[in-house]
Coordinates of C-alpha atoms in Angstrom, one line a residue:
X11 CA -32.9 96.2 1.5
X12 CA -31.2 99.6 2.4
X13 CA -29.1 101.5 0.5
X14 CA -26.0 101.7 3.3
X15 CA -25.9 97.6 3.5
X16 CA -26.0 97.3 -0.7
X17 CA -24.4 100.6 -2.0
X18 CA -25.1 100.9 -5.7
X19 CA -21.9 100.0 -7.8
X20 CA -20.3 102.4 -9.6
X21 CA -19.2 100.6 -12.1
X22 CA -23.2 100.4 -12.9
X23 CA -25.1 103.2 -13.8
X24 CA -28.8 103.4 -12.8
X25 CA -30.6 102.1 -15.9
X26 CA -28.6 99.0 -15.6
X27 CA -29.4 98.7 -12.1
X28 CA -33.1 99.5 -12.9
X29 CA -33.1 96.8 -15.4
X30 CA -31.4 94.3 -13.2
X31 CA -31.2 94.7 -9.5
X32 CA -29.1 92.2 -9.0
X33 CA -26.3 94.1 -10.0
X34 CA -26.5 96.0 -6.6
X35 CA -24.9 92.8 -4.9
X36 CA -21.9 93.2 -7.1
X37 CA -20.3 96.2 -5.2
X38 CA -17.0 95.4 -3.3
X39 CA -16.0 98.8 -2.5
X40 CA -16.9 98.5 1.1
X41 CA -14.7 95.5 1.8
X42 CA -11.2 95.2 3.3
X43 CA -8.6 95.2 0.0
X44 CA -7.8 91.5 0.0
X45 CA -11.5 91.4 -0.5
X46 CA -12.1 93.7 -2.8
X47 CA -9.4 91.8 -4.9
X48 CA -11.5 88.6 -4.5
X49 CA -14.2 90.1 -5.6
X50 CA -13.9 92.7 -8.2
X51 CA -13.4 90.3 -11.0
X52 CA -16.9 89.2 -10.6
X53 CA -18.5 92.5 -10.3
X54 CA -16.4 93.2 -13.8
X55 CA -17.8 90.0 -15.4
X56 CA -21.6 91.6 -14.1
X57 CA -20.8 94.3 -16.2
X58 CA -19.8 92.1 -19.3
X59 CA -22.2 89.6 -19.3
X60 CA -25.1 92.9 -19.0
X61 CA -23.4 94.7 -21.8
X62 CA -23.0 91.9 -24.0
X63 CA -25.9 89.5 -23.6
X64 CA -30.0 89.9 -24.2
X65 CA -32.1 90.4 -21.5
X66 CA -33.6 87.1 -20.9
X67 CA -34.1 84.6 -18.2
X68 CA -30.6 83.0 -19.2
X69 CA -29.0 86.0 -18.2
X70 CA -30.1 86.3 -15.1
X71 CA -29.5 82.4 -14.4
X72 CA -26.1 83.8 -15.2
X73 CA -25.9 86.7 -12.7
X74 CA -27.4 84.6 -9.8
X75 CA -24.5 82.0 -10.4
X76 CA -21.9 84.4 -11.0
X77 CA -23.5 86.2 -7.6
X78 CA -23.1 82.8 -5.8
X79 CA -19.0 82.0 -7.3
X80 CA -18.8 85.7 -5.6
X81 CA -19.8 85.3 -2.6
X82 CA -17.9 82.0 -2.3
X83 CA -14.8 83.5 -3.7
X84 CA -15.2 85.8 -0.7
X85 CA -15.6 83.7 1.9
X86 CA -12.5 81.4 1.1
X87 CA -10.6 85.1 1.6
X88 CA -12.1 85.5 5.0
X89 CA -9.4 84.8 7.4

């Protein structure tokens, strides 16, 4: 994985992303704005269910759903 295809989010800061990698697949910053609308909401969510639940497998069940309704919520935008 290279840092130009998976730019780290801002909204995370390293820690988080240290802790949980996954969060890297959350950015949306890169994508055309109708995009970005799809899927910001989900990258927001990331950030709640991170600050707000324990680290434990559950949680990253969680993320790898929420990851999956992203990229699904993306493709139904792609004209």
């Amino acid at each position: 994985m290279t840092n130009a295809i998976h730019p780290a989010p801002v909204e995370f800061d390293p820690d988080q992303l240290q802790a949980d990698p996954i969060l890297r697949f959350f950015h949306y910053g890169h994508l055309p704005e109708k995009l970005q609308g799809a899927s910001k909401p989900f990258c927001d969510l990331a950030g709640h269910i991170v600050t707000t639940l324990p680290r434990n497998p559950e949680r990253t069940v969680a993320l790898r759903k929420l990851l999956e309704a992203k990229d699904a919520a993306v493709r139904a935008n792609v004209q």
